[in-house]
XYZ file of C-alpha atoms in Angstrom:
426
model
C -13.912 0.346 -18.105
C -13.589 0.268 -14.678
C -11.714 3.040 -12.133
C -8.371 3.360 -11.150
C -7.192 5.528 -8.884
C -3.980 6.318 -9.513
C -5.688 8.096 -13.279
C -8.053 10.435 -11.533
C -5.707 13.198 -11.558
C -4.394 12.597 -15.018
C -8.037 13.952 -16.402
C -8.806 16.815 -17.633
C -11.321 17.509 -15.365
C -11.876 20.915 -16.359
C -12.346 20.006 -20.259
C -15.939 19.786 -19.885
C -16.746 20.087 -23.603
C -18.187 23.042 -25.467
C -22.031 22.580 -24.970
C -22.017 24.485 -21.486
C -25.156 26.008 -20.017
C -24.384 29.920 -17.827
C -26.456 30.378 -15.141
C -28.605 33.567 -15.473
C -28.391 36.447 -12.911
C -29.867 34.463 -9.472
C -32.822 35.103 -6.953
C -33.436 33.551 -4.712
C -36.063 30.703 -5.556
C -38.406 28.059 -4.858
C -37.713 23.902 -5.552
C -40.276 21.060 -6.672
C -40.651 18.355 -5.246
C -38.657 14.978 -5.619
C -40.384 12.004 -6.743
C -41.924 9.797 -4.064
C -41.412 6.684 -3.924
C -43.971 4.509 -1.750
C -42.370 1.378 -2.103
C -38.570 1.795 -3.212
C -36.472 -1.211 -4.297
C -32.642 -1.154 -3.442
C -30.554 -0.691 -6.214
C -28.126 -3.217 -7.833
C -30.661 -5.956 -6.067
C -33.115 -6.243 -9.341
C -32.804 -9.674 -11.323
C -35.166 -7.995 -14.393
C -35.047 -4.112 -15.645
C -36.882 -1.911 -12.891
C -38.737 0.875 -15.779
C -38.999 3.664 -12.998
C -35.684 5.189 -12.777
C -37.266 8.226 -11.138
C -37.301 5.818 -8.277
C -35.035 3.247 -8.978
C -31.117 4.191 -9.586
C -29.756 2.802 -12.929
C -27.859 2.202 -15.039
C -25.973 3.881 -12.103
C -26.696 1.557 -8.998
C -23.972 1.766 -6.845
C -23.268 5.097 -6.232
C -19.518 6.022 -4.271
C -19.112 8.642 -1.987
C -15.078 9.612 -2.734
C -13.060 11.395 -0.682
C -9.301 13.183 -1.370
C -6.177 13.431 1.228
C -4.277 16.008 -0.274
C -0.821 17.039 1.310
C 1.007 18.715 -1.830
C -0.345 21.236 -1.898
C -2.380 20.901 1.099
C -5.937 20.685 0.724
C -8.399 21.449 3.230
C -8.547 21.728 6.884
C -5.391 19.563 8.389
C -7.614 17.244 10.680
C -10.345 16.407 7.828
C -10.416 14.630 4.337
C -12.086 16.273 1.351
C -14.952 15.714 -0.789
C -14.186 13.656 -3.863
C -17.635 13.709 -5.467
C -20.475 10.989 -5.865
C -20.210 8.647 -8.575
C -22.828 6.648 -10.055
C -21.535 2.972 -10.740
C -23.316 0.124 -13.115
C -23.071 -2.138 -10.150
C -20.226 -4.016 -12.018
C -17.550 -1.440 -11.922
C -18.194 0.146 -15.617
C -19.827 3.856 -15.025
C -21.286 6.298 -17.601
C -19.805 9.563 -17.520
C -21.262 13.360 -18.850
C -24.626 12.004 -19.679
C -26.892 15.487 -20.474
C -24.442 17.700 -22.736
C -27.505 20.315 -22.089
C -27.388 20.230 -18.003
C -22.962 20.890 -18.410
C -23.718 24.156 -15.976
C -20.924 26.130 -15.098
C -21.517 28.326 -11.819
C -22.345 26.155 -9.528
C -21.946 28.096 -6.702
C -24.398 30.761 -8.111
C -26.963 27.670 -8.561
C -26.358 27.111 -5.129
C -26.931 30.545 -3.724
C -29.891 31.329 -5.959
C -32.117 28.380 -3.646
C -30.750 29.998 -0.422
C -28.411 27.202 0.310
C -25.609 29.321 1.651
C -24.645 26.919 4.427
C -23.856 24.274 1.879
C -21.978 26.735 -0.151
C -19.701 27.745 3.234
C -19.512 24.179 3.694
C -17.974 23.060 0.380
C -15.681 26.357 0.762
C -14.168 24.472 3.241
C -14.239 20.957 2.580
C -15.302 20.422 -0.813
C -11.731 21.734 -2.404
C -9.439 21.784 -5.876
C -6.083 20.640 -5.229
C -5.144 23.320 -8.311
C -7.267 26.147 -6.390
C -10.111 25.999 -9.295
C -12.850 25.165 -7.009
C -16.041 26.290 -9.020
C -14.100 24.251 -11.917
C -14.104 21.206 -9.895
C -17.617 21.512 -8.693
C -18.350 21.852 -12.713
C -16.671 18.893 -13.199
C -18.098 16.189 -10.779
C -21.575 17.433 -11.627
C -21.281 17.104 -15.245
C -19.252 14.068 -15.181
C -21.362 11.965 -12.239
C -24.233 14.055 -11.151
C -26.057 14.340 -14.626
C -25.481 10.280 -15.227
C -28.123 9.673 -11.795
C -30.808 8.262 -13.173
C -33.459 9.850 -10.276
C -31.705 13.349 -10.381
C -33.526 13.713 -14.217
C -35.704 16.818 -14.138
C -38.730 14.818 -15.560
C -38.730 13.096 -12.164
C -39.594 16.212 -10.334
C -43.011 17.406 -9.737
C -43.275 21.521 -10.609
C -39.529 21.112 -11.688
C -37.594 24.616 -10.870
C -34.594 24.813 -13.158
C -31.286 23.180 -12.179
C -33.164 22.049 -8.660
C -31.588 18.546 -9.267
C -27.857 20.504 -8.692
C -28.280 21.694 -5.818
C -30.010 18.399 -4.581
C -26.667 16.438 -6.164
C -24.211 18.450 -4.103
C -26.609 18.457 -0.447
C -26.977 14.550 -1.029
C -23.166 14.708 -1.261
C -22.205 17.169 1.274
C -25.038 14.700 3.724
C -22.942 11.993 3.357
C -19.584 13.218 3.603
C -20.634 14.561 7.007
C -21.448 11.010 8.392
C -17.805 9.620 6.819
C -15.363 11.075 8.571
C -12.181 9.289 7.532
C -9.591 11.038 9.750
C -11.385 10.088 13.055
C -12.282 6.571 11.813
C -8.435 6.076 11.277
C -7.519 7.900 14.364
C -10.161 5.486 16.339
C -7.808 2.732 15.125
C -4.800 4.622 16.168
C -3.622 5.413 12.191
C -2.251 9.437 12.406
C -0.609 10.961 9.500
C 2.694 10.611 10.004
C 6.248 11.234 8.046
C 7.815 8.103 9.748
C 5.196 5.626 10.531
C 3.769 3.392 7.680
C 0.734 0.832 7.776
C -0.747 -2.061 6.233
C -3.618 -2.351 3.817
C -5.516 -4.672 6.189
C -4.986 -1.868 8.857
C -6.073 0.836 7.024
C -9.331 -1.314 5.533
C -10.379 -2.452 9.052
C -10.458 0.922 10.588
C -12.347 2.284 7.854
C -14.985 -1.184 7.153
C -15.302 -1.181 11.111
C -17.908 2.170 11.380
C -19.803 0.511 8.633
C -19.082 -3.397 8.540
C -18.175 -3.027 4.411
C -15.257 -2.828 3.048
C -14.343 0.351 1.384
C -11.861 1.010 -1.752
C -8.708 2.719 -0.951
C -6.240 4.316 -3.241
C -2.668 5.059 -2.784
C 0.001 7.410 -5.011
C 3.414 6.347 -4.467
C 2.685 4.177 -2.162
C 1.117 7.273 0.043
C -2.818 7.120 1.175
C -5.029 9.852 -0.610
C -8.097 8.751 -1.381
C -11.432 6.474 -0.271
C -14.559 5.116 -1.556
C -17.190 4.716 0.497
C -19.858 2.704 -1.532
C -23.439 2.323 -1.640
C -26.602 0.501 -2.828
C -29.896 3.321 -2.435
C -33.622 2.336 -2.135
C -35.615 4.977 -3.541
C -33.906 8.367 -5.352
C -31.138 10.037 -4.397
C -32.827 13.012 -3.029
C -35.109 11.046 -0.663
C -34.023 7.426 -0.481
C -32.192 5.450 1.972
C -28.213 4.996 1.190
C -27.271 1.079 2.158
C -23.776 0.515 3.138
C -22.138 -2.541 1.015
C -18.980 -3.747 -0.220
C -17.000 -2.048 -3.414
C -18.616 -3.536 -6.805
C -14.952 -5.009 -8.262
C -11.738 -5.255 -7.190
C -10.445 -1.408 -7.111
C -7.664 -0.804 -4.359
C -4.212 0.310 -5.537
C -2.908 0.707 -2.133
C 0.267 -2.242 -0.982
C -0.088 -4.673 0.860
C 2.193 -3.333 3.521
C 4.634 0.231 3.857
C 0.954 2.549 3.164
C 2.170 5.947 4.211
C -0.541 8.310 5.702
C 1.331 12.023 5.432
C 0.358 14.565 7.294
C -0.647 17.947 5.931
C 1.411 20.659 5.859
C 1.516 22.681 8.854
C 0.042 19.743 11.371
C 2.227 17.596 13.634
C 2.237 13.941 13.499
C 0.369 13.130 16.892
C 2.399 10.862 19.318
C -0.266 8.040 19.292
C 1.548 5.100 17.636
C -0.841 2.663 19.125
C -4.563 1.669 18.825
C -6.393 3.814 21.409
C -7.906 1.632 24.415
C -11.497 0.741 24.518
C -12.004 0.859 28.217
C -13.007 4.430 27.529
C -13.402 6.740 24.073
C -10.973 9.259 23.521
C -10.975 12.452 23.277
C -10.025 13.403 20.203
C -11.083 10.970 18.431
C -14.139 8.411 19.180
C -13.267 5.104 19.064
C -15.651 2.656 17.463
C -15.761 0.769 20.307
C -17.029 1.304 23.969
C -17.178 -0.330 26.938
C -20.048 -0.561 28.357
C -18.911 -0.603 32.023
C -18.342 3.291 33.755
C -15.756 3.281 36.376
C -16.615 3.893 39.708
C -15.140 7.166 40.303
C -16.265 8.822 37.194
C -16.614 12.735 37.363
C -19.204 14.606 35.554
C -18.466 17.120 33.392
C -19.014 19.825 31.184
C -18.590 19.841 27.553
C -14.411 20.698 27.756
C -14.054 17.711 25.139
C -16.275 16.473 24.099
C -19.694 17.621 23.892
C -18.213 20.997 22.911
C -19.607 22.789 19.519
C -21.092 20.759 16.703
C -21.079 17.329 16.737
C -22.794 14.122 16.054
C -24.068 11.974 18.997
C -22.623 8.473 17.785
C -24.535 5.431 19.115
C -22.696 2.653 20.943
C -24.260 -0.623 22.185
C -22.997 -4.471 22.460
C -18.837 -3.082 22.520
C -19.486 -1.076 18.960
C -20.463 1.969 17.012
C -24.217 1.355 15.607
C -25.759 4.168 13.698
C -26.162 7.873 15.357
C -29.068 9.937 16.508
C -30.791 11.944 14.330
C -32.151 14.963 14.314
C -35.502 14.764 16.145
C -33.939 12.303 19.091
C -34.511 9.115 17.309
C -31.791 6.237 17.141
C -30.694 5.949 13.154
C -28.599 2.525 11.499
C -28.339 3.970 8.098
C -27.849 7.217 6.204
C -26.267 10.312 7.284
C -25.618 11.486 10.816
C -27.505 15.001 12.189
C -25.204 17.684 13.525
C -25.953 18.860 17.035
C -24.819 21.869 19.143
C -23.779 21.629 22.404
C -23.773 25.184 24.390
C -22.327 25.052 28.553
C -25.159 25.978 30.848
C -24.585 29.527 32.226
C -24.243 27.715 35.956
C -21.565 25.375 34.158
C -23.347 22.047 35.377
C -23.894 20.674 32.520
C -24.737 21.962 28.385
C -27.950 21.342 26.640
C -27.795 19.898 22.783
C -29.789 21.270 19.706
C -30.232 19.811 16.523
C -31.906 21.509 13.583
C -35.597 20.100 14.499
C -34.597 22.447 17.819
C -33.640 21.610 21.758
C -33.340 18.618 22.819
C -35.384 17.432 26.023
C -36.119 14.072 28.077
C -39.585 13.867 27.329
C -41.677 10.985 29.613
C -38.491 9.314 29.771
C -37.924 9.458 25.885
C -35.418 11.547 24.135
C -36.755 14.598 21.617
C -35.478 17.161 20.175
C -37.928 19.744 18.865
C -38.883 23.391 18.099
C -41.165 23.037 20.801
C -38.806 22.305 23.220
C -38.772 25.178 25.842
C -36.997 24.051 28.707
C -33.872 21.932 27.295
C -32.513 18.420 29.479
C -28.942 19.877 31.093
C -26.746 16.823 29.977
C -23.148 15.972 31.597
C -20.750 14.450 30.239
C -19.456 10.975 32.032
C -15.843 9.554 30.871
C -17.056 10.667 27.278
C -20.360 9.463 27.034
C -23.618 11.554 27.495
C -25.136 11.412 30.817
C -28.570 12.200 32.621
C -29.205 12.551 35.592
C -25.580 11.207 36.573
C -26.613 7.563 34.216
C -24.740 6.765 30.495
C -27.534 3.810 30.554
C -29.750 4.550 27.265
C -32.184 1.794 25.930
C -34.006 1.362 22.882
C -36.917 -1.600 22.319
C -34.582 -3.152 19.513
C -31.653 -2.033 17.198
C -33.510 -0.119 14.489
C -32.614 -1.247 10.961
C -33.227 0.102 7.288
C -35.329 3.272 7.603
C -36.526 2.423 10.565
C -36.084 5.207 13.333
C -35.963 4.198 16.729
C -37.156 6.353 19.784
C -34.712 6.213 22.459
C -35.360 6.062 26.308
C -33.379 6.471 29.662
C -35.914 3.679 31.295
C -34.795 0.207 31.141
C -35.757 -1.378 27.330
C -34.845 -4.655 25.908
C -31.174 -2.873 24.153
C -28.805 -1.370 26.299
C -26.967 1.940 24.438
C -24.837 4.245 25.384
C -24.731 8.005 23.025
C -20.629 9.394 22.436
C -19.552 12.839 20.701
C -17.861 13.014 17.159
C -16.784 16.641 16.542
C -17.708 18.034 13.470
């Protein structure tokens, strides 16, 4: 049967049956290795029965990254949706549910901590939360339910399989995306705030959200109040290693009105005064706007990272009067997947800040932008009306506008596509 929305919470999600597995006392230890997959077909795309589900997602082909709003009780940090889970669908709307009665683990977190994954653990402290409090409970819950029904998370597709490897690989994969689907500022871009007054329009809501991706997304509403998204997905390749293609929902799954959608804030936050779509003659501040101009007033000041370019972030790509991908880790433009999360730290002269991903500082490298380990002597950035600046220029360029898994490098000498790079706080 297909999902609706407005049932989720009627579940008991914490019934997870009597065959449950307890993690033994944890050390620290090492993973396998996820199958490869040379030449990956996207899911939900097959017209006969693919055989390889190590490499090939099914019955579960669409797979949903969901997401919670929760303002009684308040859930979460006030500025941010919450993680939902990630749901594998049969590309038709029906799902299977608690697949492996034998992989039911309970201590998730200990799973977690016992592969040295401690950021992810902080991380789902924080955003990955039970309405009811019970977070380990919930955790238990979306794995068992969703995460043991993905066909390419089996432990017979792993080479020199470690023992509930394909849990901790479940919850990064979700944590990965969530990152790179941030709801609040999407719906901010478009000038939607929670609010206790203000109400909006399905169409509103759906274009804000569709607009970062260019699919529409499945929104649910509980009465007549905004509280959850879908964010759906066809994947080439596994899980763990393959590419996550944006498309539209697999049914008709919505339960929001037409018009009157309330967005509430959460307790404790102010509605912000912005009643109004933000301008795109320059981003905002506080929340990046999906569109750009591409023309930099005159008089534009250079700055330091006050806001933004202040903390973590990701450096969102913008070229033709829209958001296109973000860069990635190692400097390279990225259409698809999930966004890297940079650091940007003020120079101790205050001129400028340098950014640093996880590959390591980032540098202009023969007029080509890199960030790695071997990086010794970081590029000092500005920051020009919002948009990242070098030597006093927001003028990127790339040879083309990279699609799939293609990654492509980008340069600050003139190139056939014109870009420019903006900050989303993270």
């Amino acid at each position: 049967m297909p999902y609706t929305i407005p049932s989720l919470r009627s579940i008991a999600r914490f019934a997870l049956g009597s065959a449950q597995v307890t993690l033994l006392p944890y050390k620290t230890v090492d993973a396998g290795q996820p199958p490869s997959c040379p030449n990956p077909q996207l899911s939900c795309h097959n017209t006969t029965a693919v055989q390889d589900t190590c490499c090939f997602n099914a019955p579960g082909g669409q797979l949903l990254q969901t997401q919670f709003w929760d303002t009684n009780p308040t859930t979460g940090p006030v500025d941010h949706w919450t993680v939902h889970g990630l749901w594998p669908d049969h590309c038709d709307g029906t799902y299977d549910a608690n697949c492996d009665p034998a992989r039911q683990y309970t201590n998730i977190s200990a799973i977690i901590a016992s592969y040295g994954k401690n950021d992810l653990l902080d991380y789902m402290n924080t955003y990955w939360k039970d309405y009811a409090g019970n977070d380990e409970s919930f955790w238990e819950h979306e794995w068992g339910k969703h995460g043991t029904c993905i066909s390419t998370l089996d432990p017979n597709c792993y080479t020199d399989y470690t023992e509930q490897e394909e849990v901790v690989d479940f919850f990064q994969k979700t944590v990965d995306l969530f990152k790179g689907l941030d709801s609040y500022q999407f719906l901010a871009a478009a000038g939607i705030y929670p609010s206790t007054d203000k109400t909006y329009t399905s169409d509103e809501i759906q274009a804000a959200l569709s607009a970062p991706r260019g699919h529409q997304v499945t929104i649910g509403c509980r009465n007549g109040a905004l509280d959850e998204i879908w964010y759906h997905f066809d994947v080439s390749g596994s899980v763990q290693t393959g590419e996550f293609v944006p498309t539209d929902p697999d049914g008709t799954k919505s339960t929001c009105p037409a018009t009157g959608v309330k967005y509430l804030p959460k307790s404790g936050a102010s509605s912000p005064s912005q009643t109004s779509a933000p301008s795109t003659s320059a981003p905002s501040t506080t929340a990046p706007s999906t569109t750009l101009s591409t023309t930099i007033a005159p008089t534009a000041t250079q700055t330091a990272p006050s806001a933004p370019f202040s903390g973590k972030g990701y450096l969102n790509v913008q070229t033709g009067g829209s958001q296109s991908g973000c860069i990635i880790s190692a400097g390279k433009w990225y259409t698809t997947g999930a966004c890297a999360t940079f650091s940007a730290a003020v120079t101790t002269s205050g001129d400028g800040f340098t950014l640093k991903s996880s590959k390591g500082g980032c540098s202009i490298v023969d007029a080509t932008l890199s960030c790695d380990a071997s990086v010794t002597s970081p590029t000092v950035f500005t920051n020009i009306n919002g948009s990242l600046a070098v030597d006093g220029s927001t003028a990127f360029y790339a040879s083309s506008v990279p699609t799939g898994s293609t990654q492509g490098p980008v340069y600050t000498t003139e190139h056939s596509t014109s870009l420019e790079i903006v900050w989303q706080s993270v």
